[in-house]
GROMACS .gro file of C-alpha atoms in nm:
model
  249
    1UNK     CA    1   2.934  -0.130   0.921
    2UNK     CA    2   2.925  -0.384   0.631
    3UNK     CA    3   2.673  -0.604   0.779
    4UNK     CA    4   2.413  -0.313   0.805
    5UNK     CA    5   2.550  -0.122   0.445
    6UNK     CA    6   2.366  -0.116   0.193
    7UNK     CA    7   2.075  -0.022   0.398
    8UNK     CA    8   1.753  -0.161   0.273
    9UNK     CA    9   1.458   0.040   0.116
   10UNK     CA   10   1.268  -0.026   0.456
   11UNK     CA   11   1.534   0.070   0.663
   12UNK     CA   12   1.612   0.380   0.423
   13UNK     CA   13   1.244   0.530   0.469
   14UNK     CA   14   1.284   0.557   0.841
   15UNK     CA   15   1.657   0.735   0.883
   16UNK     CA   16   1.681   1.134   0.816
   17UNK     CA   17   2.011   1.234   0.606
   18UNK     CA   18   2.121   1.578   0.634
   19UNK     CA   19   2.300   1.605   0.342
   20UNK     CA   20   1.996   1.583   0.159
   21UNK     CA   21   1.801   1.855   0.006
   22UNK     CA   22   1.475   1.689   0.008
   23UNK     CA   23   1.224   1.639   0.282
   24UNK     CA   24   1.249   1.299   0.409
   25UNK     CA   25   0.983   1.072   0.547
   26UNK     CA   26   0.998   1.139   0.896
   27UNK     CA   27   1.060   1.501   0.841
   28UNK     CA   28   0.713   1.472   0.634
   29UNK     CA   29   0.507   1.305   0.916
   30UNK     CA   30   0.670   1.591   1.161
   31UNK     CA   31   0.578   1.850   0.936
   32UNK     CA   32   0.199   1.778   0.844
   33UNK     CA   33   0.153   1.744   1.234
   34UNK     CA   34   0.278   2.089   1.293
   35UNK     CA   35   0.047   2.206   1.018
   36UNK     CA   36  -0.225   2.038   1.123
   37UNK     CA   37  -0.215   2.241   1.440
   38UNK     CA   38  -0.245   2.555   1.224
   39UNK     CA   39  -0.566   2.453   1.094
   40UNK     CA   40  -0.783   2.620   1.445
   41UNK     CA   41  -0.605   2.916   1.343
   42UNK     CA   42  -0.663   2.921   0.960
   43UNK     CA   43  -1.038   2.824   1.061
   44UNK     CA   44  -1.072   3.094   1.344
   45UNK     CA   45  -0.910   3.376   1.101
   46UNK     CA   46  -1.156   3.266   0.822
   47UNK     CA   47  -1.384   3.327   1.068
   48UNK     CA   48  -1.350   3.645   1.212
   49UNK     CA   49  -1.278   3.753   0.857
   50UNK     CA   50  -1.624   3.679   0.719
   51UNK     CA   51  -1.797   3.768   1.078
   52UNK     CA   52  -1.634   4.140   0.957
   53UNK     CA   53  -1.772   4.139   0.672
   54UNK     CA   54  -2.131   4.013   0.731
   55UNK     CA   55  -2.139   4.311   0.986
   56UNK     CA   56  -2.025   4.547   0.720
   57UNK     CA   57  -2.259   4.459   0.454
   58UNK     CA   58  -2.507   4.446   0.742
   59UNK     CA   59  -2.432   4.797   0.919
   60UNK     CA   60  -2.429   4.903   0.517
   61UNK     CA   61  -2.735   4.797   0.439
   62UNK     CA   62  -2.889   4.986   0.788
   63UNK     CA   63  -2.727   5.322   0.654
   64UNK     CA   64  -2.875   5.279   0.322
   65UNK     CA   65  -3.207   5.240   0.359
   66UNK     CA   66  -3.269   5.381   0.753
   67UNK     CA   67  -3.190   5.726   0.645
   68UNK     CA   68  -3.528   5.947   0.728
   69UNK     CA   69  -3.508   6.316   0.650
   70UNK     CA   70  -3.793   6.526   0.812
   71UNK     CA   71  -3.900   6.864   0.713
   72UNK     CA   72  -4.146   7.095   0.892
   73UNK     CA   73  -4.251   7.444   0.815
   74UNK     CA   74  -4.540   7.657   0.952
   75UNK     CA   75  -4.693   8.012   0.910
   76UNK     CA   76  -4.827   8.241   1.186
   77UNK     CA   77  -4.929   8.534   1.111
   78UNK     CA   78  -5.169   8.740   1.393
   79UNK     CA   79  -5.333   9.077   1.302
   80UNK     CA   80  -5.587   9.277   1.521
   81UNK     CA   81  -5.703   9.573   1.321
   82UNK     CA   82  -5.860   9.859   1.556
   83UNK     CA   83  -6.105  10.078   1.322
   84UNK     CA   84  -6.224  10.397   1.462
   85UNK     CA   85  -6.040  10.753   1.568
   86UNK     CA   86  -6.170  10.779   1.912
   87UNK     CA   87  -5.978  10.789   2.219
   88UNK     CA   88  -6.046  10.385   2.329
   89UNK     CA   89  -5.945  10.298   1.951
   90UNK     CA   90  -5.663  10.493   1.935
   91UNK     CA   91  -5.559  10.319   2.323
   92UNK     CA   92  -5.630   9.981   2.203
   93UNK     CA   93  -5.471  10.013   1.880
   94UNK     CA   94  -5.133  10.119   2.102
   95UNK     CA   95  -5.212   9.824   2.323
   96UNK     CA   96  -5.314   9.529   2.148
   97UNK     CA   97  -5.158   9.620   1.851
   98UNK     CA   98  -4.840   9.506   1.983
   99UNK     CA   99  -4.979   9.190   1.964
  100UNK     CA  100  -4.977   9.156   1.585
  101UNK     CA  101  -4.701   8.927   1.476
  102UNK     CA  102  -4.592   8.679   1.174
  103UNK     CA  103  -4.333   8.447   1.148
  104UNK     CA  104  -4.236   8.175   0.923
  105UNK     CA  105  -4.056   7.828   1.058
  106UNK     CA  106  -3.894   7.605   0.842
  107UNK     CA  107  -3.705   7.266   1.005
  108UNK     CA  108  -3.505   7.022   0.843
  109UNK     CA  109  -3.351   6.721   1.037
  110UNK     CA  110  -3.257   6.385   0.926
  111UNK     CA  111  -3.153   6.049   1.164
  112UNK     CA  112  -2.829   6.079   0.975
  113UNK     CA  113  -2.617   6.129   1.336
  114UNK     CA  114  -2.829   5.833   1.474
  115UNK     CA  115  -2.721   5.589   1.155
  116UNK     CA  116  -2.427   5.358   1.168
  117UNK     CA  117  -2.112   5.467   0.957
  118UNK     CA  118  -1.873   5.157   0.888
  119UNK     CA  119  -1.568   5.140   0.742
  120UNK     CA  120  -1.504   4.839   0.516
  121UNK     CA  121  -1.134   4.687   0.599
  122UNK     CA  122  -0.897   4.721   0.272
  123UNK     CA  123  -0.714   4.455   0.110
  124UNK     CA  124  -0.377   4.554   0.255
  125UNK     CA  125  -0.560   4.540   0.593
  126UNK     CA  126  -0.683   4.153   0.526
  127UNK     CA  127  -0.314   4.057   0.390
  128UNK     CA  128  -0.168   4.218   0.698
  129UNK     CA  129  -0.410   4.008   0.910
  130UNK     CA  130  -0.331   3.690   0.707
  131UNK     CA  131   0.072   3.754   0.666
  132UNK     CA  132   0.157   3.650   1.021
  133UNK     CA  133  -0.016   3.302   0.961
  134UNK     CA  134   0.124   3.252   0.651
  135UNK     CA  135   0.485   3.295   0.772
  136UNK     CA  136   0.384   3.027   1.061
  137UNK     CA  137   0.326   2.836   0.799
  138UNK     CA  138   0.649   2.854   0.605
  139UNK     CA  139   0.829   2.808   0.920
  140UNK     CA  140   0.636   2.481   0.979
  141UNK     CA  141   0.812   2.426   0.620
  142UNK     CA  142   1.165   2.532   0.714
  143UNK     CA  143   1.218   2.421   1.021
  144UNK     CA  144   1.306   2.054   0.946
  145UNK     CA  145   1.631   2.160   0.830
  146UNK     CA  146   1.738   2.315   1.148
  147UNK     CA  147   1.643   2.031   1.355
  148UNK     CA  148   1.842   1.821   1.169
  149UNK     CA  149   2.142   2.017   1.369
  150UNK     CA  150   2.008   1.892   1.701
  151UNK     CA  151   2.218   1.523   1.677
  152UNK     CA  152   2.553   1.665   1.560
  153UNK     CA  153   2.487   1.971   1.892
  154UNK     CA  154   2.398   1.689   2.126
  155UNK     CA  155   2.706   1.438   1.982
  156UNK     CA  156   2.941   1.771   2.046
  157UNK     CA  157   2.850   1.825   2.370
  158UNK     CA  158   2.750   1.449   2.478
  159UNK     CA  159   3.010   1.248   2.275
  160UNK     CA  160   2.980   0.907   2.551
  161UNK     CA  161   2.599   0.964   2.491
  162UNK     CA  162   2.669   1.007   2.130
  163UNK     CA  163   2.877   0.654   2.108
  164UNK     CA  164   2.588   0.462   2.319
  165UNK     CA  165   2.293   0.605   2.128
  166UNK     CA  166   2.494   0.476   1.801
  167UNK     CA  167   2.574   0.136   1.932
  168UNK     CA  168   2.218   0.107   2.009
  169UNK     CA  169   2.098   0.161   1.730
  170UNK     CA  170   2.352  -0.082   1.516
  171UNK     CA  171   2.213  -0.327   1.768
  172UNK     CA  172   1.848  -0.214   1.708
  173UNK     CA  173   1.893  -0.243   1.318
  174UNK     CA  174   2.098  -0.603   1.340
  175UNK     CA  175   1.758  -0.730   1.517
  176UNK     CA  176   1.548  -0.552   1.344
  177UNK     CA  177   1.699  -0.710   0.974
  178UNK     CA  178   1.711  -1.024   1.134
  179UNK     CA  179   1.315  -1.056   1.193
  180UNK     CA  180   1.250  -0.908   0.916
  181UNK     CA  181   1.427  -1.149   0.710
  182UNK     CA  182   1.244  -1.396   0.883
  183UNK     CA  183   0.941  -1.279   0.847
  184UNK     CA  184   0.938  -1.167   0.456
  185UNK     CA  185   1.022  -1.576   0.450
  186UNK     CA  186   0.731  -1.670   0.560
  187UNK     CA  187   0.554  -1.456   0.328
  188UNK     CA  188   0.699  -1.520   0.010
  189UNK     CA  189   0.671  -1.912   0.126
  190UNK     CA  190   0.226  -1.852   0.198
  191UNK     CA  191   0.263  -1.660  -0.192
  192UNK     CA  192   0.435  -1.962  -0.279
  193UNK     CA  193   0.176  -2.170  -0.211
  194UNK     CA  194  -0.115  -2.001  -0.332
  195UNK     CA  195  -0.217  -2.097  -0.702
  196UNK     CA  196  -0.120  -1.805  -0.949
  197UNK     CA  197  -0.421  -1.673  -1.058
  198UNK     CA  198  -0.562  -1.611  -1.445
  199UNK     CA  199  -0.377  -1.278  -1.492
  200UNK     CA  200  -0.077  -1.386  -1.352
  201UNK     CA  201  -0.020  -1.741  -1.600
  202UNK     CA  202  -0.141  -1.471  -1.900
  203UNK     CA  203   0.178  -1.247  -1.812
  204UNK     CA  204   0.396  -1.533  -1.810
  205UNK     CA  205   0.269  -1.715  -2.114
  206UNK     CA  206   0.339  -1.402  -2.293
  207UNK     CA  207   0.708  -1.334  -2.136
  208UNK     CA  208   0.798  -1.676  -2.244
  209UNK     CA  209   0.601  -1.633  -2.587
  210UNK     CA  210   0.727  -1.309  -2.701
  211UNK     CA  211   1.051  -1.246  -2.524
  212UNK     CA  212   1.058  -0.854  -2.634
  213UNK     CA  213   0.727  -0.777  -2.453
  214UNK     CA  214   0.929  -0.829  -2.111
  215UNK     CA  215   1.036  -0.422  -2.150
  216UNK     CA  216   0.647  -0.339  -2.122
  217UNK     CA  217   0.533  -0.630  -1.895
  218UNK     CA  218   0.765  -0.577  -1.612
  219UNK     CA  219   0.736  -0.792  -1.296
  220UNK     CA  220   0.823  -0.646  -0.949
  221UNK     CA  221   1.007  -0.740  -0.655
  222UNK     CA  222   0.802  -1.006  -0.487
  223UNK     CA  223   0.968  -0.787  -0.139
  224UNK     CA  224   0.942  -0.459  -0.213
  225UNK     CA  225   0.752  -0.420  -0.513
  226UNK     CA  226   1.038  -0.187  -0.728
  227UNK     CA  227   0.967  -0.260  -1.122
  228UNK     CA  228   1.182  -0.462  -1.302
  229UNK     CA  229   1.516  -0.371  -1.376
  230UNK     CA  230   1.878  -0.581  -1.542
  231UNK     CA  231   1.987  -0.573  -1.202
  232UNK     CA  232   1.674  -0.787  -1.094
  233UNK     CA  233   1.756  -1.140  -0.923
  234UNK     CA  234   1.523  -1.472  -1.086
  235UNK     CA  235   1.487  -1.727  -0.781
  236UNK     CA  236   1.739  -1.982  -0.906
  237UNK     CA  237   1.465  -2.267  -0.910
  238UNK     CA  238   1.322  -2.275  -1.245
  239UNK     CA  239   0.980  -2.399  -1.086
  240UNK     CA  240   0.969  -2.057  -0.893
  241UNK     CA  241   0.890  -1.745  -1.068
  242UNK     CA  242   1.031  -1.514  -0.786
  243UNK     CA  243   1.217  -1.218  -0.894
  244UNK     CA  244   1.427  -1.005  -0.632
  245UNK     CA  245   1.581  -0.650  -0.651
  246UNK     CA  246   1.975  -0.666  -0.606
  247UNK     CA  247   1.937  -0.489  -0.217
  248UNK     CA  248   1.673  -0.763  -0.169
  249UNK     CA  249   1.822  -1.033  -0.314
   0.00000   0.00000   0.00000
């Protein structure tokens, strides 16, 4: 409608257009919201990441310097010697004789089997782990362009809802303009009355002194705040230093 067109810079910042590539205001807001919620997850990955790790380098550390090797050997070596050729000798040297043995033992063990062995996750094992969170995150990214498909779904299938939604909003923005109007009024008239201070009569003097510095020592809209620009409005009054944007103006 022509009394809402050319929307103002206010108004602008709060309405979504699809046809635009970049990401809009409220599509911003939306967006860090839904990324916010995928800090927990961020911090509770970091976490079990480094809670791996410190029970690597911990198991590690047990395997490296637990290992105990033992090693035992031992001699035995029994002889009974029998002297003498008569009959007892030569019956005890049949019957104890048996008795004479020698062995050597020799053990080697080691707590090896009783020691820890971990295995220290690879990088393509942390990426994989990390990969699903990072696509969340892109789709936090992406997903403002579908939604903006949601009002032209709804206006398909709901056109009556469609035509009251829109009429309530022309409404809402014809009230809306009006108070603001009124109120950016009252402003500007409170500025008005307040006594420029030193920086402000030093810009002017200089304006008026050297016209050329006015490309460097731009004034803003006393609305909005946009730099100066040749389309910029003076307040008519030539006791009131007011200068407007044209959408303001």
């Amino acid at each position: 409608k022509q009394t809402l067109l050319p929307l103002l810079k206010e108004e602008t910042s709060s309405f979504i257009f699809p046809c635009k590539l970049a990401m809009q205001r409220p599509e911003r807001q939306h967006m860090v919201m839904e990324l916010l919620r995928c800090i927990p997850l961020l911090l509770f990955l970091l976490f079990v990441c480094g809670l791996d790790h410190f029970i690597f380098t911990v198991l590690s550390i047990i395997q490296h310097h637990s290992f105990i090797e033992y090693s035992y050997q031992t001699s035995h070596h029994l002889s009974v010697n029998v002297m003498g050729t008569s009959l007892m000798a030569q019956l005890l040297r049949g019957t104890i004789g048996a008795l004479n043995t020698s062995y050597d033992t020799e053990v080697e063990t080691s707590n090896l089997a009783c020691l820890p062995q971990p295995t220290e996750m690879t990088r393509q094992q942390y990426l994989n782990t990390c990969l699903p969170l990072g696509a969340l995150a892109l789709l936090c990214l992406a997903q403002v362009y579908p939604f903006r498909l949601r009002r032209a779904i709804a206006a398909f299938y709901f056109p009556k809802r469609e035509k009251a939604r829109v009429l309530y909003l022309y409404n809402k923005l014809l009230q809306q303009r009006k108070n603001f109007l009124y109120l950016q009024r009252g402003r500007v008239a409170r500025q008005a009355r307040q006594p420029p201070d030193l920086g402000t009569l030093l810009l002017r003097w200089c304006r008026r002194r050297w016209p050329w510095l006015r490309r460097f020592l731009r004034q803003k809209c006393t609305l909005c705040g946009t730099p100066e620009t040749p389309q910029h409005q003076p307040c008519p009054n030539p006791d009131c230093f007011a200068l407007y944007c044209e959408s303001c103006w």
